[in-house]
Amino acid sequence: MRSWKYLLSMLVGLLALSGCVRRDLLDPELAAELRIRLLTDGVHNVTCDIYNPELPRPALTSDKLRALIYNASGEQLLSQGFLSHKSYDAAGNEILSDAISLTSGDYRIVGYNFDVERTQIEHESKYSTIRAIGTEIPRSYYTRFGTRTTKSEAIFFPPEHLLVAREEALHVANHTGVKRIELDARTVVETYYLQIRVSGLEHIASNALPVGSLSGMSPWYYLGENRHEETISTSLYFELQPSTDPRIEEENQDVICALINTFGRIPESESELSVIFSVLTRDGNTHQKVVDMRPIFESQAARDHHWLLIDEVWEIPEPIVPDDGGNGGFSPEVDEWEDIEEVIPIGPRG
């Protein structure tokens, strides 16, 4: 009996010792940290070369990055994850990071800011095909430009700024401890400032912003290969704001202007590189103007600063039916009140 109890106690002791062996939650040879720094300096019309400070500019920031890891050839997507731990470097640049697990070997990585709404990511199974594309405008928007929009060229909303990091040849050797992988992300979107001088700004309906369509733009951008599509063109839809340009050395400094994001211009586009402006006047009539943008894009201001400055004046006509200062719709009128004095008897009926 005593020998049986002795054997049982020895067995319990051995099980206890085996249960206390320390095991790492993450194998040291696989542990890594991916850190992506967002570089936002030198972005025309956003962080530098501001022509019109009155226009609101997009914020180049993010709270979540998505990272995709491919094999060495880029033909196979191995894993993906999100980076959400935010810190800052000495220069104030945002850094998003998180832990990942990688065996020794060679890889390719693409990372981009995940918190965008109108920019879609597609064909992500390969490093060479993953691309960002904008969202097409509703069909009802096409009517704002009448028959001037070509049926062969779709119109998209401008893309949001996409901050992209990439690494084509990442080698991970056997290591102990945490291996740090550091990448830099920059925007793949260009921002242009566009303005046209106008006369008769007061004739525009106050409840309808002018709109425009800029043709000859690239429809998508390849994130891994770091290039925009050059064989297919699209148009970009945008809204314009009334403003003034104090640099105009004339009495009339009125302009309508906009910031336009694009994946890039197609220099050899078969479509006409032009912009269509459309405004609604107070009498409910639509007026349009088409401008050839080829010489504008070739100007020094466009090449150096991404400023598309149309110097000619667009004369917006007066409403055909003059209104009374309203918004062009039905405006009911009420006559002045008249004081009426009358004695109203109060009490039991006689």
CSV table of N, CA, C and O in Angstrom, one decimal, residues 51 195-198 245 247-250 254-255 289 291 296 308-314:
chain,number,residue,atom,x,y,z
A,51,TYR,N,-1.8,77.8,-53.0
A,51,TYR,CA,-2.2,79.0,-53.8
A,51,TYR,C,-3.3,79.8,-53.1
A,51,TYR,O,-3.3,81.0,-53.1
A,195,GLN,N,-8.6,77.0,-61.0
A,195,GLN,CA,-9.4,78.1,-60.9
A,195,GLN,C,-9.7,78.7,-62.2
A,195,GLN,O,-8.8,78.7,-63.1
A,196,ILE,N,-10.8,79.4,-62.4
A,196,ILE,CA,-11.2,80.1,-63.6
A,196,ILE,C,-11.8,81.4,-63.1
A,196,ILE,O,-12.6,81.5,-62.2
A,197,ARG,N,-11.4,82.5,-63.8
A,197,ARG,CA,-11.9,83.8,-63.5
A,197,ARG,C,-13.4,83.9,-64.0
A,197,ARG,O,-13.7,83.3,-65.1
A,198,VAL,N,-14.2,84.6,-63.3
A,198,VAL,CA,-15.6,84.7,-63.7
A,198,VAL,C,-16.1,86.1,-63.5
A,198,VAL,O,-15.5,86.9,-62.7
A,245,ASP,N,-9.2,86.1,-56.0
A,245,ASP,CA,-7.7,85.9,-56.1
A,245,ASP,C,-7.1,87.3,-56.1
A,245,ASP,O,-7.1,88.1,-57.1
A,247,ARG,N,-4.1,88.1,-56.4
A,247,ARG,CA,-3.0,88.2,-57.3
A,247,ARG,C,-3.4,88.7,-58.7
A,247,ARG,O,-2.5,89.1,-59.5
A,248,ILE,N,-4.7,88.8,-59.0
A,248,ILE,CA,-5.2,89.3,-60.2
A,248,ILE,C,-5.1,90.8,-60.2
A,248,ILE,O,-5.6,91.5,-59.3
A,249,GLU,N,-4.4,91.4,-61.1
A,249,GLU,CA,-4.1,92.9,-61.1
A,249,GLU,C,-5.2,93.6,-61.9
A,249,GLU,O,-4.9,94.4,-62.7
A,250,GLU,N,-6.4,93.3,-61.5
A,250,GLU,CA,-7.6,94.0,-62.1
A,250,GLU,C,-8.6,94.2,-61.1
A,250,GLU,O,-8.5,93.6,-60.0
A,254,ASP,N,-12.8,88.0,-59.0
A,254,ASP,CA,-13.7,86.9,-58.7
A,254,ASP,C,-13.3,85.6,-59.4
A,254,ASP,O,-12.9,85.7,-60.6
A,255,VAL,N,-13.3,84.5,-58.7
A,255,VAL,CA,-13.0,83.2,-59.4
A,255,VAL,C,-13.9,82.1,-58.8
A,255,VAL,O,-14.5,82.3,-57.7
A,289,LYS,N,-19.2,75.8,-69.7
A,289,LYS,CA,-18.1,76.3,-70.5
A,289,LYS,C,-17.0,75.2,-70.6
A,289,LYS,O,-16.8,74.5,-69.6
A,291,VAL,N,-13.1,74.2,-71.5
A,291,VAL,CA,-11.7,74.8,-71.7
A,291,VAL,C,-10.7,73.7,-72.0
A,291,VAL,O,-10.7,72.6,-71.4
A,296,ILE,N,-2.8,74.6,-70.4
A,296,ILE,CA,-2.7,74.9,-68.9
A,296,ILE,C,-1.8,73.9,-68.2
A,296,ILE,O,-1.0,74.3,-67.4
A,308,LEU,N,-3.4,75.0,-61.8
A,308,LEU,CA,-4.1,75.1,-63.1
A,308,LEU,C,-4.9,76.4,-63.1
A,308,LEU,O,-6.1,76.5,-62.7
A,309,LEU,N,-4.3,77.5,-63.6
A,309,LEU,CA,-4.9,78.8,-63.6
A,309,LEU,C,-5.4,79.2,-65.0
A,309,LEU,O,-4.6,79.4,-65.9
A,310,ILE,N,-6.7,79.2,-65.1
A,310,ILE,CA,-7.3,79.6,-66.4
A,310,ILE,C,-7.5,81.1,-66.4
A,310,ILE,O,-8.3,81.6,-65.6
A,311,ASP,N,-6.8,81.8,-67.2
A,311,ASP,CA,-6.7,83.3,-67.1
A,311,ASP,C,-7.9,84.0,-67.8
A,311,ASP,O,-8.3,85.1,-67.5
A,312,GLU,N,-8.6,83.3,-68.8
A,312,GLU,CA,-9.7,83.9,-69.4
A,312,GLU,C,-10.9,84.1,-68.5
A,312,GLU,O,-11.0,83.3,-67.5
A,313,VAL,N,-11.8,85.0,-68.8
A,313,VAL,CA,-12.9,85.3,-67.9
A,313,VAL,C,-14.2,84.7,-68.5
A,313,VAL,O,-14.5,84.9,-69.6
A,314,TRP,N,-14.8,83.9,-67.6
A,314,TRP,CA,-16.1,83.3,-68.0
A,314,TRP,C,-17.2,84.3,-67.5
A,314,TRP,O,-17.4,84.5,-66.3
